[in-house]
Every structure is written in structure tokens, then in C-alpha cells.
Coordinates of C-alpha atoms in Angstrom, one line a residue:
X1 CA -10.3 14.7 62.5
X2 CA -12.7 17.3 64.4
X3 CA -10.5 19.8 63.2
X4 CA -10.6 18.8 59.1
X5 CA -14.4 19.6 59.9
X6 CA -14.1 22.7 61.3
X7 CA -11.6 23.9 58.7
X8 CA -14.3 23.0 56.6
X9 CA -16.7 24.5 58.3
X10 CA -15.4 28.2 58.3
X11 CA -14.3 27.7 54.5
X12 CA -18.5 27.0 53.6
X13 CA -19.2 30.1 56.0
X14 CA -16.5 32.2 53.9
X15 CA -18.2 31.2 50.9
X16 CA -21.5 31.6 52.0
X17 CA -20.7 35.4 53.7
X18 CA -19.2 36.4 50.0
X19 CA -20.9 34.9 47.6
X20 CA -21.3 37.4 44.6
X21 CA -17.9 37.6 44.7
X22 CA -17.1 33.9 45.0
X23 CA -20.1 33.1 42.3
X24 CA -20.7 36.3 39.9
X25 CA -17.1 38.2 40.0
X26 CA -14.2 36.2 39.7
X27 CA -15.7 33.3 37.7
X28 CA -16.7 36.7 35.9
X29 CA -13.2 37.8 35.8
X30 CA -12.0 34.6 34.4
X31 CA -14.2 34.5 32.2
X32 CA -13.5 38.3 30.8
X33 CA -9.2 37.0 31.1
X34 CA -10.0 34.6 29.4
X35 CA -11.8 36.4 26.3
X36 CA -9.0 38.4 25.7
X37 CA -6.6 36.3 26.0
X38 CA -8.5 33.7 23.4
X39 CA -8.5 38.0 21.6
X40 CA -4.6 38.4 21.8
X41 CA -4.6 34.6 20.3
X42 CA -6.9 34.7 17.4
X43 CA -5.0 38.5 16.5
X44 CA -1.9 36.1 16.0
X45 CA -3.3 33.7 14.4
X46 CA -5.2 36.4 11.7
X47 CA -1.4 37.4 11.0
X48 CA -0.3 33.9 10.8
X49 CA -3.8 32.7 8.5
X50 CA -2.2 33.6 4.7
X51 CA 0.9 31.5 5.7
X52 CA -0.9 28.7 7.5
X53 CA -3.5 28.2 4.5
X54 CA -1.1 28.3 1.9
X55 CA 0.7 25.6 3.7
X56 CA -2.7 23.7 3.9
X57 CA -3.3 24.3 0.1
X58 CA 0.0 22.8 -1.1
X59 CA -0.4 19.9 1.1
X60 CA -3.8 18.9 -0.3
X61 CA -2.3 19.7 -4.1
X62 CA 0.6 17.3 -3.4
X63 CA -2.2 14.1 -1.9
X64 CA -4.3 15.7 -5.5
X65 CA -1.2 15.9 -7.8
X66 CA -1.1 11.6 -6.3
X67 CA -4.1 11.0 -7.2
X68 CA -3.2 12.8 -10.8
X69 CA -0.5 10.8 -11.4
X70 CA -2.4 7.2 -10.2
X71 CA -4.9 7.9 -12.9
X72 CA -2.5 8.5 -15.9
X73 CA -1.3 12.5 -15.8
X74 CA 2.3 13.6 -16.8
X75 CA 4.4 16.5 -15.3
X76 CA 7.5 18.0 -16.1
X77 CA 10.0 18.1 -13.6
X78 CA 9.4 22.4 -13.9
X79 CA 5.9 22.1 -12.6
X80 CA 7.0 20.6 -9.0
X81 CA 8.5 22.8 -7.0
X82 CA 10.9 21.0 -4.7
X83 CA 11.1 23.4 -2.2
X84 CA 7.9 24.2 -1.7
X85 CA 8.2 21.3 1.7
X86 CA 4.8 20.7 3.2
X87 CA 5.5 17.8 4.5
X88 CA 8.2 14.9 4.2
X89 CA 8.2 12.5 1.4
X90 CA 10.7 9.3 0.9
X91 CA 12.6 9.8 -2.3
X92 CA 12.2 6.3 -4.4
X93 CA 15.2 4.9 -6.6
X94 CA 12.9 2.4 -9.4
X95 CA 14.5 -0.6 -11.6
X96 CA 13.8 -0.5 -15.0
X97 CA 10.6 -2.4 -14.5
X98 CA 9.3 -0.4 -12.0
X99 CA 10.2 -2.4 -8.8
X100 CA 11.7 0.2 -6.1
X101 CA 15.7 -1.0 -4.9
X102 CA 16.0 2.3 -2.2
X103 CA 14.5 4.5 -0.2
X104 CA 15.9 7.8 0.5
X105 CA 13.5 9.6 3.5
X106 CA 13.8 10.7 7.2
X107 CA 10.1 10.2 7.8
X108 CA 8.5 7.2 6.0
X109 CA 5.6 8.4 4.4
X110 CA 3.6 7.3 1.5
X111 CA 0.7 9.7 0.5
X112 CA -2.0 7.3 -1.3
X113 CA -5.6 9.1 -2.7
X114 CA -9.2 8.7 -0.5
X115 CA -10.3 6.1 -2.9
X116 CA -7.5 3.8 -1.7
X117 CA -8.3 3.2 1.9
X118 CA -10.7 1.7 2.8
X119 CA -14.1 2.5 4.4
X120 CA -13.6 0.5 7.3
X121 CA -10.5 2.2 8.4
X122 CA -12.6 5.5 7.9
X123 CA -15.3 3.5 9.7
X124 CA -12.9 2.9 12.7
X125 CA -11.2 6.6 12.6
X126 CA -14.7 7.9 13.5
X127 CA -16.4 5.1 15.9
X128 CA -13.0 6.2 18.5
X129 CA -12.1 9.7 17.5
X130 CA -14.6 11.1 16.8
X131 CA -18.2 10.5 15.9
X132 CA -19.7 14.1 15.3
X133 CA -17.2 14.4 13.0
X134 CA -20.0 14.6 9.2
X135 CA -21.5 16.6 11.8
X136 CA -19.2 19.5 13.6
X137 CA -17.6 22.6 11.6
X138 CA -14.8 21.5 13.2
X139 CA -15.5 22.1 17.2
X140 CA -17.0 19.6 18.4
X141 CA -18.6 20.6 21.7
X142 CA -20.7 17.8 22.8
X143 CA -17.2 15.9 22.1
X144 CA -15.8 18.7 25.1
X145 CA -18.5 17.6 27.3
X146 CA -17.9 14.3 26.9
X147 CA -14.3 14.0 27.5
X148 CA -14.6 16.5 31.0
X149 CA -17.3 14.3 32.0
X150 CA -15.3 10.9 31.5
X151 CA -11.7 12.9 32.8
X152 CA -13.6 13.8 36.2
X153 CA -14.8 10.5 36.5
X154 CA -11.1 8.9 36.3
X155 CA -9.5 11.4 37.9
X156 CA -7.0 11.7 34.7
X157 CA -6.9 12.0 31.4
X158 CA -8.1 9.7 29.8
X159 CA -9.8 11.2 26.8
X160 CA -9.4 14.5 24.3
X161 CA -12.1 16.3 23.8
X162 CA -10.6 17.0 19.5
X163 CA -12.2 16.5 16.8
X164 CA -10.3 15.3 13.8
X165 CA -10.0 18.8 11.9
X166 CA -8.6 20.3 15.5
X167 CA -5.9 17.0 15.1
X168 CA -5.1 17.8 11.6
X169 CA -4.7 21.3 12.6
X170 CA -2.7 20.3 15.5
X171 CA 0.2 18.8 13.7
X172 CA -0.2 21.0 10.8
X173 CA 0.2 24.5 12.5
X174 CA 1.5 24.2 15.8
X175 CA 4.4 23.0 17.5
X176 CA 2.3 20.2 19.6
X177 CA 2.5 21.0 23.5
X178 CA 0.1 20.9 25.6
X179 CA -1.0 24.9 26.3
X180 CA -3.4 26.4 26.2
X181 CA -2.6 29.1 23.6
X182 CA -2.2 25.5 21.7
X183 CA -5.8 24.7 21.9
X184 CA -7.1 28.1 21.5
X185 CA -4.8 28.5 18.2
X186 CA -5.9 24.9 16.8
X187 CA -9.8 25.8 17.2
X188 CA -9.6 28.8 15.0
X189 CA -7.2 26.3 12.3
X190 CA -9.6 24.0 12.6
X191 CA -13.0 26.6 12.5
X192 CA -10.9 27.4 8.9
X193 CA -10.4 24.6 7.3
X194 CA -13.4 23.1 7.5
X195 CA -14.7 26.5 5.7
X196 CA -13.1 25.8 2.8
X197 CA -12.5 21.7 2.7
X198 CA -14.8 19.3 2.6
X199 CA -14.7 16.3 4.9
X200 CA -13.3 14.1 2.6
X201 CA -10.5 15.4 1.7
X202 CA -9.8 16.1 5.8
X203 CA -9.8 12.8 6.4
X204 CA -7.3 11.9 3.4
X205 CA -5.3 14.9 4.6
X206 CA -5.4 13.8 8.4
X207 CA -4.3 9.9 7.3
X208 CA -2.1 10.8 5.0
X209 CA -0.5 13.5 7.5
X210 CA -0.4 11.6 11.4
X211 CA 2.5 9.3 13.5
X212 CA 2.1 6.0 14.0
X213 CA 5.5 5.4 15.6
X214 CA 8.6 4.0 14.1
X215 CA 9.5 6.9 11.9
X216 CA 5.7 5.3 9.9
X217 CA 4.0 8.2 8.9
X218 CA 0.1 7.9 7.1
X219 CA -1.4 5.0 6.8
X220 CA 0.2 3.5 4.2
X221 CA 3.5 3.3 5.3
X222 CA 1.8 1.5 8.2
X223 CA 0.2 -0.8 6.2
X224 CA 3.2 -2.0 5.0
X225 CA 5.3 -1.4 8.0
X226 CA 2.7 -3.4 9.9
X227 CA 1.3 -6.1 7.3
X228 CA 3.6 -5.8 4.2
X229 CA 0.6 -5.3 2.7
X230 CA -0.6 -1.7 1.0
X231 CA -3.9 0.3 2.6
X232 CA -6.6 -1.0 0.4
X233 CA -5.8 -4.2 0.9
X234 CA -6.2 -4.5 5.1
X235 CA -9.6 -6.3 6.5
X236 CA -11.6 -4.9 9.4
X237 CA -9.3 -6.1 12.4
X238 CA -6.3 -4.7 11.0
X239 CA -7.5 -1.1 10.2
X240 CA -8.3 -1.3 13.5
X241 CA -5.3 -1.8 14.8
X242 CA -3.6 0.7 12.8
X243 CA -6.5 3.7 14.6
X244 CA -5.4 2.2 17.6
X245 CA -2.2 3.2 17.5
X246 CA -2.8 7.2 16.3
X247 CA -3.8 8.1 20.2
X248 CA -0.4 6.9 21.6
X249 CA 1.5 5.2 19.1
X250 CA 5.1 4.4 21.7
X251 CA 2.1 2.8 23.8
X252 CA 0.4 0.8 21.3
X253 CA 2.1 0.6 18.6
X254 CA 2.5 -3.9 18.0
X255 CA 6.3 -3.4 17.1
X256 CA 7.0 -1.8 20.5
X257 CA 4.3 -3.1 22.5
X258 CA 1.8 -5.6 20.9
X259 CA -0.4 -7.1 24.5
X260 CA -1.4 -3.3 24.2
X261 CA -2.0 -3.3 21.0
X262 CA -4.2 -6.0 21.1
X263 CA -6.0 -5.1 23.9
X264 CA -7.2 -1.4 21.8
X265 CA -7.5 -3.5 19.0
X266 CA -10.0 -4.9 20.6
X267 CA -11.3 -2.5 21.7
X268 CA -11.8 0.1 18.3
X269 CA -13.5 -3.3 17.1
X270 CA -16.2 -3.1 19.9
X271 CA -16.4 1.0 19.5
X272 CA -17.1 0.0 15.3
X273 CA -19.8 -2.5 16.7
X274 CA -21.4 -0.3 19.4
X275 CA -21.9 3.0 16.7
X276 CA -23.7 -0.2 14.3
X277 CA -20.8 -0.4 11.9
X278 CA -20.4 -4.3 12.3
X279 CA -22.2 -6.3 14.0
X280 CA -21.3 -8.4 17.2
X281 CA -21.0 -12.0 16.1
X282 CA -18.6 -10.8 13.2
X283 CA -16.4 -8.5 14.3
X284 CA -15.9 -11.5 17.3
X285 CA -14.9 -13.3 14.7
X286 CA -12.7 -11.1 12.2
X287 CA -11.0 -10.5 15.6
X288 CA -10.3 -14.5 16.3
X289 CA -9.2 -14.5 12.6
X290 CA -6.9 -12.3 13.0
X291 CA -5.0 -13.1 15.7
X292 CA -4.8 -17.0 13.9
X293 CA -3.2 -15.2 10.1
X294 CA -0.8 -13.3 12.3
X295 CA 0.2 -15.4 14.7
X296 CA -0.6 -14.1 17.5
X297 CA 0.9 -16.1 20.8
X298 CA -0.6 -15.8 24.3
X299 CA 1.2 -16.6 28.0
X300 CA -0.3 -18.1 30.9
X301 CA -1.8 -15.1 31.9
X302 CA -3.6 -14.2 28.2
X303 CA -1.0 -11.3 27.7
X304 CA 0.6 -11.2 23.9
X305 CA 3.7 -11.9 23.3
X306 CA 4.8 -12.6 19.5
X307 CA 2.9 -11.9 16.7
X308 CA 4.2 -11.9 12.7
X309 CA 2.7 -8.2 12.9
X310 CA 5.7 -5.6 12.3
X311 CA 8.4 -8.5 10.8
X312 CA 8.6 -6.9 7.4
X313 CA 9.4 -3.3 8.4
X314 CA 13.1 -4.5 7.5
X315 CA 11.6 -6.0 4.1
X316 CA 8.9 -4.1 2.5
X317 CA 9.6 -1.3 5.5
X318 CA 12.6 -0.4 4.4
X319 CA 13.6 -1.2 0.0
X320 CA 18.0 -1.3 -0.2
X321 CA 18.9 -3.4 -2.9
X322 CA 21.4 -2.2 -4.7
X323 CA 23.0 -0.6 -1.5
X324 CA 26.2 1.0 -2.7
X325 CA 24.2 1.8 -6.6
X326 CA 21.1 4.1 -4.2
X327 CA 24.4 5.0 -2.7
X328 CA 26.1 6.3 -5.6
X329 CA 23.0 8.1 -6.7
X330 CA 22.4 9.8 -3.2
X331 CA 25.9 11.9 -3.9
X332 CA 24.3 12.9 -7.6
X333 CA 21.1 13.6 -6.2
X334 CA 22.6 15.8 -3.0
X335 CA 25.2 17.5 -5.7
X336 CA 22.0 18.4 -7.8
X337 CA 19.4 19.2 -5.6
X338 CA 20.8 18.8 -1.6
X339 CA 20.7 16.5 0.8
X340 CA 16.8 18.6 2.0
X341 CA 15.7 17.9 -1.1
X342 CA 16.8 14.4 -1.5
X343 CA 16.0 13.3 1.6
X344 CA 12.6 15.0 2.0
X345 CA 11.4 16.7 -1.7
X346 CA 9.5 12.8 -2.7
X347 CA 11.8 12.7 -6.0
X348 CA 11.3 9.9 -8.6
X349 CA 14.4 8.3 -9.7
X350 CA 14.1 5.8 -12.5
X351 CA 17.5 3.5 -13.9
X352 CA 19.0 0.5 -15.8
X353 CA 19.2 -1.5 -13.1
X354 CA 17.3 -5.5 -13.2
X355 CA 16.4 -5.8 -9.4
X356 CA 16.3 -9.6 -10.5
X357 CA 19.3 -9.7 -11.8
X358 CA 20.2 -7.8 -9.0
X359 CA 19.4 -9.9 -6.4
X360 CA 21.5 -12.7 -8.5
X361 CA 24.9 -10.3 -8.5
X362 CA 24.5 -9.7 -5.3
X363 CA 24.3 -13.5 -3.8
X364 CA 26.8 -15.0 -6.0
X365 CA 29.5 -11.7 -5.5
X366 CA 29.4 -12.5 -1.9
X367 CA 29.5 -16.2 -1.5
X368 CA 32.5 -16.0 -4.1
X369 CA 34.2 -13.7 -1.3
X370 CA 33.4 -15.2 1.7
X371 CA 34.5 -18.8 0.0
X372 CA 37.8 -16.4 -0.3
X373 CA 38.2 -15.5 2.7
X374 CA 37.1 -18.7 3.9
X375 CA 39.9 -20.4 2.2
X376 CA 42.8 -17.9 4.1
X377 CA 41.2 -18.7 7.6
X378 CA 41.1 -22.7 6.8
X379 CA 45.4 -21.4 5.9
X380 CA 45.2 -19.0 9.1
X381 CA 44.1 -22.2 11.5
X382 CA 46.6 -24.4 9.3
X383 CA 49.6 -22.1 10.2
X384 CA 48.6 -20.7 13.8
X385 CA 50.9 -18.9 15.6
X386 CA 52.8 -18.5 13.4
X387 CA 53.7 -15.2 10.8
X388 CA 51.8 -16.9 7.4
X389 CA 48.9 -17.4 9.8
X390 CA 48.9 -13.8 10.7
X391 CA 49.2 -13.3 7.1
X392 CA 46.9 -15.7 6.1
X393 CA 44.1 -14.1 8.3
X394 CA 44.6 -10.4 7.0
X395 CA 44.6 -12.0 3.6
X396 CA 41.0 -12.9 4.2
X397 CA 39.8 -9.1 6.3
X398 CA 41.0 -7.8 3.2
X399 CA 39.4 -9.4 0.7
X400 CA 36.8 -7.5 -1.4
X401 CA 35.3 -7.6 -4.8
X402 CA 32.8 -5.7 -7.3
X403 CA 30.9 -6.7 -10.4
X404 CA 29.3 -5.0 -12.5
X405 CA 26.9 -5.8 -15.7
X406 CA 26.5 -4.5 -18.8
X407 CA 23.5 -4.9 -22.0
X408 CA 26.4 -5.0 -24.4
X409 CA 23.8 -3.0 -27.3
X410 CA 22.9 -0.1 -24.6
X411 CA 25.3 0.1 -22.6
X412 CA 22.7 0.0 -19.6
X413 CA 23.6 -0.9 -16.2
X414 CA 22.0 -3.4 -14.9
X415 CA 23.5 -4.8 -11.8
X416 CA 26.5 -2.8 -9.9
X417 CA 27.4 -4.3 -6.4
X418 CA 30.3 -2.2 -5.7
X419 CA 31.6 -4.6 -2.1
X420 CA 30.7 -7.7 0.1
X421 CA 28.2 -5.8 2.0
X422 CA 27.3 -1.9 2.7
X423 CA 27.6 -0.5 6.2
X424 CA 27.9 2.3 8.5
X425 CA 31.8 1.2 9.4
X426 CA 32.2 0.0 5.2
X427 CA 30.4 1.8 2.4
X428 CA 33.8 1.7 0.5
X429 CA 32.0 0.6 -3.8
X430 CA 35.1 -1.1 -5.4
X431 CA 32.9 -0.1 -9.1
X432 CA 33.5 3.5 -8.9
X433 CA 35.9 5.0 -6.1
X434 CA 38.5 2.3 -6.4
X435 CA 41.1 2.5 -9.5
X436 CA 43.1 -0.3 -10.4
X437 CA 44.8 -1.3 -13.9
X438 CA 42.5 -2.8 -16.3
X439 CA 45.3 -5.1 -17.4
X440 CA 45.0 -7.3 -20.1
X441 CA 41.2 -6.1 -20.8
X442 CA 42.8 -3.1 -22.1
X443 CA 44.6 -4.8 -25.0
X444 CA 41.3 -4.9 -27.6
X445 CA 40.9 -0.2 -26.4
X446 CA 45.1 -0.5 -28.1
X447 CA 44.5 -2.6 -31.3
X448 CA 41.0 -0.6 -32.3
X449 CA 42.6 2.6 -31.6
X450 CA 45.6 1.5 -34.4
X451 CA 43.4 -0.6 -36.8
X452 CA 41.6 2.6 -36.7
X453 CA 45.2 4.8 -36.9
X454 CA 45.7 2.4 -40.5
X455 CA 48.8 1.4 -38.4
X456 CA 47.8 -2.1 -38.6
X457 CA 45.5 -4.3 -39.9
X458 CA 44.7 -7.6 -38.4
X459 CA 46.7 -9.5 -40.8
X460 CA 49.9 -7.5 -39.7
X461 CA 53.0 -9.2 -39.0
X462 CA 54.1 -8.6 -36.0
X463 CA 57.8 -10.3 -33.6
X464 CA 57.6 -11.0 -30.3
X465 CA 60.3 -11.1 -28.4
X466 CA 62.4 -9.6 -26.1
X467 CA 62.8 -6.0 -26.0
X468 CA 63.6 -3.0 -23.8
X469 CA 61.3 0.1 -24.0
X470 CA 62.6 3.7 -23.3
X471 CA 65.6 3.3 -20.5
X472 CA 64.5 0.3 -18.4
X473 CA 61.1 -1.1 -18.8
X474 CA 60.9 -5.1 -20.0
X475 CA 57.9 -5.8 -19.8
X476 CA 57.6 -10.4 -20.2
X477 CA 54.4 -12.7 -21.8
X478 CA 53.0 -14.5 -18.8
X479 CA 53.7 -18.1 -19.7
X480 CA 58.2 -16.4 -20.5
X481 CA 57.7 -17.4 -23.8
X482 CA 58.5 -15.5 -26.6
X483 CA 56.8 -16.9 -30.6
X484 CA 58.3 -14.5 -32.5
X485 CA 56.5 -13.4 -35.9
X486 CA 52.8 -13.3 -34.5
X487 CA 49.7 -11.5 -36.4
X488 CA 48.3 -8.9 -34.9
X489 CA 44.9 -11.3 -34.8
X490 CA 46.9 -14.2 -32.9
X491 CA 48.9 -11.5 -30.7
X492 CA 45.9 -10.3 -29.4
X493 CA 43.6 -13.3 -28.9
X494 CA 46.7 -14.5 -26.9
X495 CA 47.2 -11.7 -25.0
X496 CA 50.9 -11.2 -25.8
X497 CA 52.5 -8.2 -24.2
X498 CA 55.2 -7.6 -26.4
X499 CA 52.9 -7.3 -29.1
X500 CA 50.9 -5.3 -27.5
X501 CA 53.2 -2.6 -26.1
X502 CA 54.9 -2.7 -29.3
X503 CA 51.1 -1.6 -31.2
X504 CA 50.6 1.5 -28.9
X505 CA 54.7 2.4 -29.5
X506 CA 53.7 2.4 -33.3
X507 CA 50.1 4.2 -33.1
X508 CA 51.2 6.6 -29.6
X509 CA 48.9 7.5 -26.6
X510 CA 47.0 10.4 -28.7
X511 CA 44.3 7.9 -30.8
X512 CA 43.8 5.7 -27.4
X513 CA 43.0 8.5 -25.4
X514 CA 40.3 9.7 -28.0
X515 CA 38.9 6.7 -28.0
X516 CA 38.6 6.6 -24.5
X517 CA 37.7 9.5 -23.8
X518 CA 34.8 9.3 -26.5
X519 CA 33.8 6.1 -25.3
X520 CA 33.7 6.9 -21.8
X521 CA 32.4 10.0 -22.3
X522 CA 34.9 11.9 -19.9
X523 CA 35.9 16.0 -19.4
X524 CA 39.8 16.5 -20.1
X525 CA 40.3 16.5 -16.8
X526 CA 39.0 13.0 -15.8
X527 CA 40.4 11.9 -18.6
X528 CA 44.3 13.4 -17.6
X529 CA 43.2 12.0 -14.0
X530 CA 42.1 8.2 -14.5
X531 CA 44.8 7.7 -17.1
X532 CA 48.3 8.3 -17.7
X533 CA 50.9 8.0 -20.1
X534 CA 52.1 3.9 -19.3
X535 CA 52.6 1.5 -21.1
X536 CA 52.2 -0.8 -18.6

């Protein structure tokens, strides 16, 4: 201990003997170096400014465009530059009744106008992130000093001095790394933003941009992820929980750390009281109602262990009600616009699918396939240990199905179920990717072609008898019987194979192919690829 005091005494004596060096020259040198470094960063900002401000302008225009669409303004596709990417927006697929049936995204984001954002959410942001927001011009020197004092007393970084404008600049224009250069650059960006946009615009851009964890960006996507509702429907405590996530999404998200999130929400509610936005008794009552509403359960130590918050993440947050159909659309869009635009360009796709009927069709197909699989599994169990049992088990695993329903008057697709399930292991669409013989369902087209060519009439008589066509093709009727002379009308009604083959032999494949090509709107290549000249 004595040696320690001797060292301290020597240091103090040296400082006293070199007062000018310690208190004037060294601080002055540091200030000069810092000023020079700031000047270098400023020159870098000047070279980037036009590009950065253009990015900011396009982001603001995106929000304005969203607000205009909600007000009923119409746009042509040519008015929107799909490749002018500012932030990633999901592509959404809608059914005929404007229900979302699918989304493609890398970042889950929904842009909403400022009018959708509750006043209490804005107040919570002010109270917790930037109380001087309406007074400063981009940089809060008072906030910086306050954060410095708090961090000094805690001996660690617990509070930041960045304003909301600086945080917006950081996310839009910097690499997010904690470096002095980034902080200086961010300050210049913030000052420029404040010159060009009012406080409401800055808040709107900020709250639509920032990350809230679990792939969600912006308050609208986060509200749906946590609570299953739009941001405009949130109550005060729900707003507080969302704002509480901003400072550290991993640590304060109710999905990844419920207890931390609940405690942070309580502190945000206290901040609202301290800032004069809520009365103490009102805040406490609302917080209790919030815990009851979302069934927050605490353990014996008072830690929140479970709740209903975030239970919407797979239902409302990630929408895929018609998996095979949506994948078909994704491939079409990717071929036309590119994969990057599909996942980030915010396309809106309207389809003829009826979401309610799609849900019913999907359930019906799954129940039907499952029933058949269970039948073969029961037979496999019955013949367990034998080759027949193994064959039945193989049959069970290979059973699949598909279902499509159309509007017979318009040809619009109402439901499209391409298989039992859609996963990373199984993406085969049995509607569009599997080629099978249409069988007897094709006979009406053959008869229609022959009637149109005036080769037959519904009353024409054709002999149903055992016949060999060509060299060795000898079809049989399903029941193995032959009816002799029969009208075309009866032959079609009874699905007689011999008569159908005689009709196509009489009228020729050219007439039939012409009807197929027109009816299915096929090119010559598609027609020759999918249909062959075979009587079977």
C-alpha cells in the first residue's frame, strides 16, 4: 500500500511540474486532431451527400406513396421504379376479395402513414429515446451530457446520447459499427435531415424503418408479430412494449426474452408518467390489464415465463395460405422481374383465388390423402414382415393428390392445391408439374372436335365392337363388353372406349389439337410437348 501511495505521489508531482503540458498543450493537441479528423469526415460526407439525400428522398416518397394509395390515388406500374430500392418491402399476393394469401420477403416490413401510428406510441418514443426531440436540430447536446453522466456513474454504457434523427441517419446511411467516424458522419447526416424534413416526417420514416427483431422492420409488422393487430389498434401498454424493444431487439423482444421485455415495458410506462403523458394510477391500471389480456404468467420468483404475446408469428406474420399456387406465382414474377425485386420490391399481386374456398379445398385434400395413407398403413400392419406389407407401406408413402376448382363461366382459378403439403423437402406441384394421361375426361373434346368438323352428329350410329387399330392397338371397354350399334350421344354418356377411338381416327388429330391449342392458349412448342398423336 505504501508503494502505491508513493507512485501516486510521483505522478501528481510530475503533473504539477508539467501543468501547461497536461492541461493546455495535450488537450489542445487532442482538440486540433479531433477537429482535423472531423474535417476529413465532413469532406467524405460532402462527397456522399447527394447520393444519401436521394436515398432519403426516395424513402420518404415511398411512405408518401403508401399514404396516397390508402387515400385512393391510382398508379400505373410505369410510375413505380421497382429497382429504386431504398428499404426492403415484401411482395404480397391477394385473393379475389383482397385477403392476403401469401408473402415473399427477406425483411418483414409494412409501410404505414403517420396517421396510423398511435399518439401514445410516439409519446413513448419521446419519453424513452429522445425527450428533446421537438427542441433540438438533429443533435441534442443536453442528451449527450446526460448520457455521459449516467454512463460515468454506472462505469459502463447504459444510455446513448443519439437523437431519433441520428438513429434514422445511422440506419439509412452508415454501416452501424460503433466507431468515432460513424458518430461524426451520423451527426452531419442528422443536421441535413433536420434542414429538409419536419419532425413528423422524421418520426414517420424512423418508425417505419427500424428493426424490432425476428425479421420484423417497422411498427406495423411488429404490432402484427407481437399482438396480431395493426399498429393503429394498439393500446398504451402495447405501444410501450414495442418501443421498449428499440434499444436492443434481441434482449428486449417478448418473443426471445419475455421477462426482460415485461420489465422494460414497465420502465417505459414509468417514463410516460415522468414525462407527463400518463397519470401514475392510469399507467398502473393499464399495465395490470395488459398482463391479464395477454395471460402473462410469473413464476415464484416474479419472473415472466409465458404469455400469448407473439403467438401470431406464424399465423398473421407469415402468410402462405396457398403454398403451391404462391410458388407458381413466385416463379412467374422472378422470371419477369428478378428474384431480388420479388423479395424486396413490394409488388402487389391480385389473383382469382378465393381464400375461404382455398382453405376448404386444402383441408379436404389433406383429409382424403391422409385417409388413403392410413388405409395402406393398416394393411401394412396386417401383412407385417412380408413383401406385401413392405409394398403397402411404400404405397402409403407415395400417395399424393391435387385439387383445382374453376369458375365454369370465366375459367378463373378459385382453388389450387398442388399436394398434401409444401415444405423444403416437398415442393412438387401435382397440378402444374406432374404430367398424366387425362383418360376418359378427354373424350368430350374428341367428340366436340368431330361435331365441329361435321364428321359426326350426336345421333350418328357407330359400331361398338372388338377392333384392332393400326398394327397392334386393341383397346377394351371398361366392363369388357361391346354394345354393337350405338349413338354418339350414348357412347359419350357411357364412356365407351372403342367408339371414342373410332371418332378420333375419323376426324383426325389436327382438328382435336386445334381445339386444345385454342382452349388452353398454348404455343406450338407447348402443344407438341404436352400432347402426342396416340389413340390411347
